[in-house]
């Protein structure tokens, strides 16, 4: 574990220098702003300074950060960037209108996001619009709110893999409050409809069997087709949420199935790509939009920006439908007019509320995106491939682990002609069970959660290990079992791209993470009374 010291020296210097650049009062104001303008998931414990995911608003450069599928701590470089930016905002607000400043700056965030994804079309051409939101779950709520009662039809949203998407997605997709407090800081009744009478329904389809193995694409497609047929017969408008990628790096349902379903049902079926992990190349995002699909993104997973920041990208034909739609009055507690595109009717019903927390979080995420897109794709692909081979080999051959069933990321049908290979065809999330090497039993969900929590503790000379939270993926007999995840983030790829030595260092750190994980798991497996599942 001591090997991390030299690798993180620069980050430590930046953090050490931060107090000299700002007073403690200014730093406290920045940290407070970073966790403002969201729901209770942003709240930090008074003692630990960490939120419910185990992360806080200040950099932690000594962490072994391989948990970006759940969340990340802001990097030292991004923190320094928004430190300077925040100071400028504070100075400007001494004489200017906060609402006007926010409108201008969040507009620049929207423009920068579209620019970095190469989505800025020529003037006069149909435009891609971006709705900004405080989290990926909010995006699902916004989409359901926009589609509910369109053409006087009730909405049915269809999501897959409830355990492998955000915990509040199912509720939000039904047009209901998914937390007890919203970004305006108002308390709401969790589970209550935003607009009574919308009668938005939610259906879900499993893509895994009970033992964690994957169901066949055709089987899933047949179930989806039957569900949509029932919805159409009941005069429901259907929204299919395609996850690319899930918490465990699944693309589901398969895209060939999605395109067949869209061809069959036409305008009766809308498609939203849940790309909230943001493990998508700009080319893939553009391809989805070209097919007329909405794309949901967040800056807090692969980009490793601070939680929470989200965006819903709408292709021109969807924008034309949505820009005339009115929103439920209750949505005014979730967002302000500045987060919605110019010319949309939704803006008129929303308050001129400035959410500087959302602004700062997106600025940090875009700082990381700018650094990432500056790396030539051939280097990104090479680094990802090398890392994936090393980590997959370790997980497959080490008796302390068992790989979760997965499949290749296949998006070839998005393009009418064969495309060059893109970096997002290579997985950057690797999911695994913990095994007791002595008897090949698998740690149950409760023990896996205990290992995860212990790994995150920095003590006794060991750095905190950040993995993706356990995801319940199977039941072996009557025993629920969860998978942990080791992930590459955009900042780690940028670091690895600097040299062969830098790439080797990132892989070495991943191996240290797995060493530590195996060590703690073995200790838990040997504790009296621990029940192991048989795979």
Coordinates of C-alpha atoms in Angstrom, one line a residue:
X1 CA 0.0 0.0 0.0
X2 CA 2.9 2.3 0.5
X3 CA 3.4 2.4 -3.3
X4 CA 0.6 4.9 -3.6
X5 CA 2.6 7.6 -1.8
X6 CA 4.8 8.6 -4.8
X7 CA 1.9 8.3 -7.3
X8 CA -0.2 10.7 -5.3
X9 CA 2.5 13.3 -4.3
X10 CA 1.3 15.9 -6.7
X11 CA -2.3 15.6 -5.5
X12 CA -1.1 16.0 -1.9
X13 CA 0.8 19.2 -2.8
X14 CA -2.3 20.7 -4.3
X15 CA -4.4 19.9 -1.3
X16 CA -1.7 21.1 1.1
X17 CA -1.6 24.4 -0.8
X18 CA -5.3 25.0 -0.9
X19 CA -5.7 26.6 2.6
X20 CA -3.0 29.2 1.7
X21 CA -5.1 30.2 -1.3
X22 CA -8.3 30.7 0.6
X23 CA -9.4 31.4 4.1
X24 CA -11.1 28.7 6.2
X25 CA -14.3 30.6 5.8
X26 CA -14.0 30.7 2.0
X27 CA -13.2 27.0 1.9
X28 CA -16.1 26.2 4.1
X29 CA -18.4 28.2 1.8
X30 CA -17.1 26.3 -1.2
X31 CA -17.6 22.8 0.5
X32 CA -21.1 23.8 1.6
X33 CA -22.0 25.0 -1.9
X34 CA -20.8 21.7 -3.4
X35 CA -23.4 19.7 -1.4
X36 CA -26.2 22.2 -1.9
X37 CA -29.1 22.1 -4.3
X38 CA -30.0 18.5 -4.1
X39 CA -31.9 16.0 -2.0
X40 CA -30.9 14.2 1.2
X41 CA -28.4 11.9 -0.7
X42 CA -26.0 14.9 -0.6
X43 CA -26.2 15.3 3.2
X44 CA -23.0 14.7 5.0
X45 CA -22.6 13.2 8.5
X46 CA -21.5 15.7 11.0
X47 CA -18.7 13.4 12.4
X48 CA -17.4 11.7 9.3
X49 CA -18.1 14.4 6.8
X50 CA -19.3 11.8 4.3
X51 CA -22.7 11.2 2.6
X52 CA -24.7 8.0 2.5
X53 CA -22.4 6.7 -0.3
X54 CA -19.3 7.3 1.8
X55 CA -18.1 10.3 -0.1
X56 CA -17.6 14.0 0.8
X57 CA -17.1 17.3 -1.0
X58 CA -13.4 17.6 -0.4
X59 CA -10.6 15.7 -2.3
X60 CA -9.2 12.5 -0.8
X61 CA -6.0 12.0 -2.8
X62 CA -4.8 9.1 -0.8
X63 CA -7.8 6.9 -1.6
X64 CA -7.4 4.0 -4.0
X65 CA -10.3 5.2 -6.1
X66 CA -11.8 2.4 -8.2
X67 CA -15.4 2.8 -7.3
X68 CA -16.7 5.2 -9.9
X69 CA -19.7 3.1 -10.8
X70 CA -21.1 4.2 -7.5
X71 CA -19.6 7.7 -6.9
X72 CA -16.3 9.5 -6.6
X73 CA -14.6 12.1 -4.6
X74 CA -13.7 15.3 -6.5
X75 CA -10.1 15.2 -7.8
X76 CA -7.6 17.7 -6.5
X77 CA -7.2 19.2 -9.9
X78 CA -10.9 19.7 -10.4
X79 CA -11.2 21.1 -6.9
X80 CA -8.5 23.7 -7.6
X81 CA -10.3 24.6 -10.8
X82 CA -13.7 25.2 -9.2
X83 CA -12.0 26.9 -6.2
X84 CA -10.8 29.7 -8.5
X85 CA -14.1 29.7 -10.4
X86 CA -16.2 29.9 -7.2
X87 CA -14.1 32.9 -5.9
X88 CA -14.9 34.7 -9.2
X89 CA -18.6 34.0 -8.8
X90 CA -18.7 35.3 -5.2
X91 CA -16.9 38.5 -6.3
X92 CA -19.3 39.0 -9.1
X93 CA -22.4 38.5 -6.9
X94 CA -21.4 41.4 -4.7
X95 CA -22.8 43.7 -7.4
X96 CA -24.7 41.4 -9.8
X97 CA -27.9 39.4 -9.7
X98 CA -27.3 35.8 -8.6
X99 CA -30.2 34.6 -10.8
X100 CA -28.8 36.4 -13.9
X101 CA -25.3 35.1 -13.2
X102 CA -26.5 31.6 -12.7
X103 CA -28.6 31.7 -15.9
X104 CA -25.5 32.7 -17.9
X105 CA -23.2 30.2 -16.3
X106 CA -25.5 27.2 -16.4
X107 CA -26.1 28.1 -20.1
X108 CA -22.3 27.9 -20.6
X109 CA -22.3 24.5 -18.9
X110 CA -25.0 23.3 -21.4
X111 CA -23.0 24.7 -24.3
X112 CA -19.7 23.2 -23.1
X113 CA -21.3 19.7 -22.7
X114 CA -22.7 19.8 -26.2
X115 CA -19.4 21.1 -27.6
X116 CA -17.4 18.4 -25.9
X117 CA -19.7 15.8 -27.3
X118 CA -19.4 17.4 -30.8
X119 CA -23.2 18.1 -30.8
X120 CA -23.0 21.8 -31.8
X121 CA -24.8 21.9 -35.1
X122 CA -24.6 24.7 -37.6
X123 CA -26.8 27.7 -37.0
X124 CA -30.2 27.1 -38.6
X125 CA -29.9 23.3 -38.4
X126 CA -32.0 21.2 -36.0
X127 CA -30.5 21.4 -32.5
X128 CA -29.9 18.8 -29.8
X129 CA -31.3 20.2 -26.5
X130 CA -30.0 19.5 -23.0
X131 CA -32.1 19.6 -19.8
X132 CA -29.9 19.8 -16.8
X133 CA -30.9 18.1 -13.5
X134 CA -29.5 17.5 -10.1
X135 CA -29.2 13.7 -10.5
X136 CA -29.8 10.8 -12.9
X137 CA -32.9 9.8 -11.0
X138 CA -34.3 13.4 -11.5
X139 CA -33.9 12.8 -15.3
X140 CA -36.2 9.7 -15.1
X141 CA -38.7 11.9 -13.3
X142 CA -38.4 14.6 -15.9
X143 CA -38.9 12.2 -18.8
X144 CA -42.0 10.7 -17.2
X145 CA -43.4 14.1 -16.5
X146 CA -42.9 15.2 -20.1
X147 CA -44.5 12.1 -21.6
X148 CA -47.4 11.7 -19.1
X149 CA -50.8 12.4 -20.7
X150 CA -49.3 13.3 -24.1
X151 CA -52.2 12.9 -26.6
X152 CA -54.3 12.3 -23.5
X153 CA -52.6 8.8 -23.1
X154 CA -51.4 7.5 -19.7
X155 CA -47.7 6.5 -19.7
X156 CA -46.1 3.1 -19.0
X157 CA -42.4 3.2 -18.4
X158 CA -40.5 -0.1 -18.8
X159 CA -37.2 -0.5 -17.0
X160 CA -34.9 -3.4 -16.7
X161 CA -32.8 -4.8 -13.9
X162 CA -34.2 -2.9 -10.9
X163 CA -31.1 -3.8 -8.8
X164 CA -28.6 -2.7 -11.5
X165 CA -30.0 0.9 -11.9
X166 CA -30.4 3.7 -9.4
X167 CA -32.4 2.9 -6.3
X168 CA -35.0 5.5 -6.9
X169 CA -35.4 5.0 -10.6
X170 CA -38.5 2.8 -10.4
X171 CA -40.3 5.4 -8.3
X172 CA -39.2 8.3 -10.4
X173 CA -40.2 6.5 -13.7
X174 CA -43.7 6.3 -12.3
X175 CA -43.9 10.1 -11.9
X176 CA -43.6 10.0 -8.2
X177 CA -41.4 11.7 -5.5
X178 CA -38.5 9.3 -5.0
X179 CA -36.9 11.0 -1.9
X180 CA -38.3 12.9 1.1
X181 CA -36.7 16.2 0.3
X182 CA -36.2 17.9 -3.1
X183 CA -33.6 20.4 -4.4
X184 CA -35.6 23.4 -3.3
X185 CA -35.2 22.0 0.3
X186 CA -38.9 21.4 0.6
X187 CA -40.1 18.2 2.2
X188 CA -42.3 16.0 0.0
X189 CA -44.2 12.7 0.5
X190 CA -42.0 10.0 -0.9
X191 CA -44.0 7.8 -3.4
X192 CA -46.7 10.4 -4.0
X193 CA -47.6 11.4 -7.6
X194 CA -46.3 14.7 -8.7
X195 CA -49.4 15.3 -10.7
X196 CA -52.4 13.4 -9.4
X197 CA -54.3 11.7 -12.2
X198 CA -51.3 11.1 -14.5
X199 CA -51.6 7.4 -13.6
X200 CA -48.1 6.7 -14.8
X201 CA -47.4 3.0 -14.6
X202 CA -44.0 1.3 -14.2
X203 CA -43.1 -2.2 -15.3
X204 CA -39.7 -4.0 -15.0
X205 CA -38.2 -7.0 -16.7
X206 CA -35.4 -9.1 -15.3
X207 CA -32.3 -9.7 -17.5
X208 CA -30.7 -12.1 -15.1
X209 CA -31.9 -15.5 -13.9
X210 CA -32.2 -16.2 -10.2
X211 CA -28.7 -17.6 -10.1
X212 CA -27.2 -14.4 -11.7
X213 CA -26.8 -15.8 -15.2
X214 CA -28.0 -13.8 -18.1
X215 CA -31.3 -14.4 -19.8
X216 CA -31.2 -14.9 -23.6
X217 CA -31.8 -11.6 -25.5
X218 CA -34.7 -13.2 -27.5
X219 CA -36.4 -14.2 -24.3
X220 CA -36.2 -10.7 -22.9
X221 CA -37.3 -9.2 -26.3
X222 CA -40.4 -11.5 -26.4
X223 CA -41.4 -10.4 -22.9
X224 CA -40.9 -6.8 -23.8
X225 CA -42.9 -7.1 -27.0
X226 CA -45.8 -8.7 -25.1
X227 CA -45.7 -6.0 -22.5
X228 CA -45.8 -3.2 -25.1
X229 CA -48.6 -4.9 -26.9
X230 CA -50.7 -5.0 -23.7
X231 CA -49.9 -1.3 -23.2
X232 CA -50.9 -0.4 -26.7
X233 CA -54.2 -2.3 -26.3
X234 CA -54.9 -0.2 -23.2
X235 CA -54.1 3.0 -25.0
X236 CA -50.9 3.6 -23.0
X237 CA -47.9 5.4 -24.4
X238 CA -44.8 3.4 -23.6
X239 CA -41.3 4.5 -22.7
X240 CA -38.6 1.9 -22.9
X241 CA -35.5 2.7 -20.8
X242 CA -32.4 1.0 -22.3
X243 CA -29.5 0.8 -19.9
X244 CA -26.1 1.5 -21.4
X245 CA -24.4 0.5 -19.2
X246 CA -25.8 -0.8 -15.9
X247 CA -24.0 -0.9 -12.5
X248 CA -22.4 -4.2 -13.7
X249 CA -21.6 -3.0 -17.2
X250 CA -24.6 -4.6 -19.0
X251 CA -26.2 -3.1 -22.1
X252 CA -29.8 -4.2 -21.8
X253 CA -31.9 -5.0 -23.7
X254 CA -29.7 -5.8 -26.6
X255 CA -29.7 -3.0 -29.3
X256 CA -30.9 -5.3 -32.1
X257 CA -33.9 -6.1 -30.0
X258 CA -34.4 -2.4 -29.3
X259 CA -34.3 -1.5 -33.0
X260 CA -36.8 -4.3 -33.8
X261 CA -39.2 -3.1 -31.2
X262 CA -39.0 0.5 -32.3
X263 CA -39.6 -0.6 -36.0
X264 CA -42.6 -2.6 -34.8
X265 CA -44.3 0.0 -32.6
X266 CA -43.2 3.2 -34.2
X267 CA -44.5 6.4 -32.5
X268 CA -46.3 4.3 -29.8
X269 CA -42.8 3.6 -28.3
X270 CA -40.3 6.1 -27.0
X271 CA -36.7 5.1 -26.2
X272 CA -34.5 6.7 -23.5
X273 CA -30.9 5.5 -23.2
X274 CA -29.9 5.4 -19.5
X275 CA -26.3 6.3 -20.0
X276 CA -26.0 7.8 -16.5
X277 CA -22.7 5.9 -16.0
X278 CA -21.4 8.1 -19.0
X279 CA -19.3 5.1 -20.1
X280 CA -20.2 6.1 -23.7
X281 CA -18.1 7.6 -26.5
X282 CA -19.2 10.8 -28.1
X283 CA -19.7 8.9 -31.3
X284 CA -22.1 6.4 -29.6
X285 CA -24.1 9.2 -28.0
X286 CA -24.4 10.9 -31.4
X287 CA -25.6 7.6 -32.9
X288 CA -28.3 7.2 -30.3
X289 CA -29.5 10.7 -30.9
X290 CA -29.5 10.2 -34.6
X291 CA -31.9 7.2 -34.1
X292 CA -34.2 9.6 -32.3
X293 CA -33.5 8.3 -28.8
X294 CA -33.2 10.5 -25.7
X295 CA -29.9 10.0 -23.8
X296 CA -29.5 10.5 -20.0
X297 CA -26.1 11.3 -18.6
X298 CA -24.5 12.2 -15.3
X299 CA -21.1 13.7 -14.5
X300 CA -20.6 11.7 -11.2
X301 CA -19.8 8.2 -12.4
X302 CA -17.2 7.6 -15.2
X303 CA -16.3 11.3 -15.2
X304 CA -15.7 11.1 -11.5
X305 CA -17.3 14.5 -10.8
X306 CA -18.9 15.1 -7.4
X307 CA -22.4 13.8 -6.9
X308 CA -25.0 14.8 -8.3
X309 CA -25.2 16.3 -11.8
X310 CA -27.4 15.1 -14.7
X311 CA -28.4 15.9 -18.2
X312 CA -31.1 14.7 -20.6
X313 CA -30.1 15.1 -24.2
X314 CA -33.1 15.4 -26.6
X315 CA -32.7 14.9 -30.4
X316 CA -34.5 17.5 -32.5
X317 CA -37.6 15.5 -33.1
X318 CA -38.1 14.9 -29.4
X319 CA -37.2 18.6 -28.6
X320 CA -40.0 19.7 -31.0
X321 CA -42.5 17.6 -29.1
X322 CA -41.3 18.5 -25.6
X323 CA -40.8 22.2 -26.0
X324 CA -44.6 22.8 -26.0
X325 CA -45.3 20.5 -23.0
X326 CA -46.3 21.9 -19.6
X327 CA -44.9 20.4 -16.5
X328 CA -46.5 19.4 -13.2
X329 CA -46.5 22.3 -10.8
X330 CA -44.6 20.1 -8.3
X331 CA -41.6 19.9 -10.6
X332 CA -40.9 23.6 -9.7
X333 CA -39.3 22.2 -6.5
X334 CA -36.9 20.1 -8.5
X335 CA -35.5 22.7 -10.9
X336 CA -35.4 26.3 -12.1
X337 CA -36.0 27.7 -15.5
X338 CA -32.3 28.2 -16.3
X339 CA -31.8 24.4 -16.3
X340 CA -34.3 24.1 -19.3
X341 CA -33.5 25.1 -22.9
X342 CA -34.5 28.4 -24.3
X343 CA -37.9 28.5 -26.0
X344 CA -39.4 25.7 -24.0
X345 CA -42.8 26.2 -22.4
X346 CA -41.6 24.5 -19.3
X347 CA -39.4 27.5 -18.4
X348 CA -42.4 29.7 -18.0
X349 CA -43.8 27.5 -15.1
X350 CA -40.4 27.3 -13.3
X351 CA -38.9 29.8 -10.8
X352 CA -35.8 31.9 -11.4
X353 CA -33.9 29.8 -8.8
X354 CA -30.1 29.7 -8.8
X355 CA -28.6 26.3 -8.0
X356 CA -24.9 27.0 -7.6
X357 CA -24.3 23.6 -6.1
X358 CA -25.4 22.0 -9.4
X359 CA -23.3 24.5 -11.4
X360 CA -20.1 23.7 -9.4
X361 CA -20.7 20.0 -9.7
X362 CA -21.1 20.2 -13.4
X363 CA -18.1 22.5 -13.8
X364 CA -16.0 19.9 -12.0
X365 CA -17.4 17.0 -14.2
X366 CA -16.7 19.0 -17.4
X367 CA -13.2 19.7 -16.3
X368 CA -12.7 15.9 -16.2
X369 CA -14.5 15.5 -19.5
X370 CA -12.3 18.1 -21.2
X371 CA -9.1 16.3 -19.9
X372 CA -10.5 13.0 -21.1
X373 CA -11.5 14.0 -24.7
X374 CA -8.0 15.6 -25.1
X375 CA -6.5 12.1 -24.9
X376 CA -6.3 10.5 -28.4
X377 CA -8.8 7.6 -28.6
X378 CA -6.2 5.1 -29.7
X379 CA -4.4 5.7 -26.4
X380 CA -7.7 5.4 -24.4
X381 CA -8.5 2.2 -26.2
X382 CA -5.0 0.7 -25.6
X383 CA -5.0 1.6 -21.9
X384 CA -8.5 0.3 -21.4
X385 CA -7.7 -3.0 -23.2
X386 CA -4.5 -3.5 -21.1
X387 CA -6.3 -2.8 -17.9
X388 CA -9.3 -5.0 -18.8
X389 CA -7.0 -7.9 -19.7
X390 CA -5.1 -7.7 -16.4
X391 CA -8.1 -7.3 -14.1
X392 CA -10.2 -9.9 -15.9
X393 CA -7.3 -12.4 -15.7
X394 CA -6.9 -11.8 -12.0
X395 CA -10.6 -12.2 -11.2
X396 CA -10.9 -15.3 -13.3
X397 CA -7.8 -17.1 -11.9
X398 CA -7.7 -16.0 -8.3
X399 CA -9.7 -18.4 -6.1
X400 CA -10.7 -15.5 -3.9
X401 CA -13.0 -14.2 -6.6
X402 CA -15.7 -15.3 -9.1
X403 CA -16.6 -13.2 -12.1
X404 CA -20.3 -12.2 -12.5
X405 CA -21.8 -13.4 -15.8
X406 CA -21.6 -10.6 -18.4
X407 CA -21.5 -10.2 -22.2
X408 CA -19.6 -8.1 -24.7
X409 CA -20.8 -4.5 -25.3
X410 CA -22.2 -4.7 -28.8
X411 CA -23.4 -1.5 -30.5
X412 CA -22.6 -2.4 -34.1
X413 CA -26.2 -2.1 -35.2
X414 CA -26.3 1.6 -34.4
X415 CA -24.3 2.3 -37.5
X416 CA -25.5 1.6 -41.1
X417 CA -21.9 1.0 -42.2
X418 CA -19.1 -0.6 -40.2
X419 CA -17.6 1.9 -37.8
X420 CA -14.1 2.2 -36.4
X421 CA -13.7 0.7 -33.0
X422 CA -14.6 3.0 -30.1
X423 CA -13.2 2.9 -26.6
X424 CA -16.6 2.2 -25.1
X425 CA -16.6 -1.3 -26.6
X426 CA -14.1 -2.2 -23.8
X427 CA -15.7 -2.7 -20.4
X428 CA -14.5 -0.4 -17.6
X429 CA -16.6 -2.0 -14.8
X430 CA -15.6 -5.5 -13.6
X431 CA -18.1 -7.3 -11.3
X432 CA -17.2 -10.2 -9.0
X433 CA -18.3 -12.3 -6.1
X434 CA -16.2 -12.9 -3.1
X435 CA -15.3 -16.5 -2.5
X436 CA -13.8 -18.5 0.4
X437 CA -10.9 -20.1 -1.3
X438 CA -10.9 -23.0 1.2
X439 CA -14.3 -24.4 0.2
X440 CA -15.3 -22.3 -2.9
X441 CA -18.4 -20.9 -1.0
X442 CA -19.5 -17.4 -1.9
X443 CA -19.9 -14.7 0.7
X444 CA -23.5 -13.7 1.2
X445 CA -24.9 -10.2 0.6
X446 CA -24.5 -9.1 4.2
X447 CA -20.9 -10.3 4.5
X448 CA -20.0 -8.7 1.1
X449 CA -21.5 -5.4 2.4
X450 CA -19.4 -5.7 5.5
X451 CA -16.2 -6.2 3.5
X452 CA -17.1 -3.2 1.3
X453 CA -17.5 -1.0 4.4
X454 CA -14.2 -2.2 6.0
X455 CA -12.3 -1.6 2.8
X456 CA -13.4 2.1 2.8
X457 CA -11.8 2.7 6.2
X458 CA -8.3 4.3 6.2
X459 CA -6.4 3.0 9.1
X460 CA -3.3 1.1 10.2
X461 CA -1.2 2.4 7.3
X462 CA -3.7 1.2 4.7
X463 CA -5.3 3.6 2.3
X464 CA -9.1 3.6 1.9
X465 CA -10.1 1.3 -0.9
X466 CA -13.0 2.6 -3.0
X467 CA -14.9 -0.1 -4.9
X468 CA -18.4 0.0 -6.5
X469 CA -21.1 -0.7 -3.9
X470 CA -22.4 -4.3 -3.7
X471 CA -25.1 -5.0 -6.2
X472 CA -27.5 -7.9 -5.4
X473 CA -27.4 -10.0 -8.5
X474 CA -28.4 -13.5 -7.5
X475 CA -29.9 -15.9 -5.0
X476 CA -27.9 -19.1 -4.5
X477 CA -30.5 -21.4 -2.9
X478 CA -32.2 -19.1 -0.3
X479 CA -29.0 -17.0 0.1
X480 CA -28.9 -13.5 -1.5
X481 CA -25.5 -12.7 -3.0
X482 CA -24.1 -9.4 -4.1
X483 CA -21.2 -8.5 -6.5
X484 CA -18.6 -5.9 -5.9
X485 CA -17.2 -3.8 -8.8
X486 CA -13.7 -2.5 -9.6
X487 CA -13.9 0.3 -12.1
X488 CA -11.8 2.6 -14.3
X489 CA -12.8 6.3 -14.3
X490 CA -11.9 9.0 -16.8
X491 CA -9.3 10.6 -14.5
X492 CA -7.6 7.2 -14.0
X493 CA -7.5 6.7 -17.8
X494 CA -6.0 10.2 -18.3
X495 CA -3.4 9.4 -15.7
X496 CA -2.6 6.0 -17.3
X497 CA -2.3 7.6 -20.8
X498 CA 0.7 9.7 -19.8
X499 CA 3.2 6.8 -20.2
X500 CA 3.7 3.1 -20.1
X501 CA 4.9 3.5 -16.5
X502 CA 1.8 5.4 -15.6
X503 CA -0.4 2.7 -17.0
X504 CA 1.5 0.0 -15.1
X505 CA 1.1 2.1 -11.9
X506 CA -2.7 2.2 -12.3
X507 CA -2.8 -1.6 -12.9
X508 CA -0.5 -2.1 -9.9
X509 CA -2.9 -0.1 -7.7
X510 CA -5.8 -2.2 -9.0
X511 CA -4.0 -5.3 -8.0
X512 CA -3.3 -3.8 -4.6
X513 CA -7.1 -3.2 -4.3
X514 CA -7.8 -6.8 -5.1
X515 CA -5.1 -8.0 -2.7
X516 CA -6.7 -6.0 0.1
X517 CA -10.2 -7.2 -0.8
X518 CA -9.2 -10.8 -0.8
X519 CA -7.5 -10.4 2.5
X520 CA -10.5 -8.9 4.2
X521 CA -12.9 -11.3 2.6
X522 CA -10.9 -14.3 3.8
X523 CA -11.1 -12.9 7.3
X524 CA -14.8 -12.5 7.1
X525 CA -15.3 -15.9 5.6
X526 CA -13.5 -17.5 8.6
X527 CA -15.6 -15.8 11.2
X528 CA -17.8 -18.1 13.4
X529 CA -21.4 -18.2 12.2
X530 CA -20.8 -16.8 8.7
X531 CA -23.0 -18.6 6.2
X532 CA -21.5 -19.1 2.7
X533 CA -23.6 -19.6 -0.4
X534 CA -22.9 -22.4 -2.8
X535 CA -22.7 -21.2 -6.4

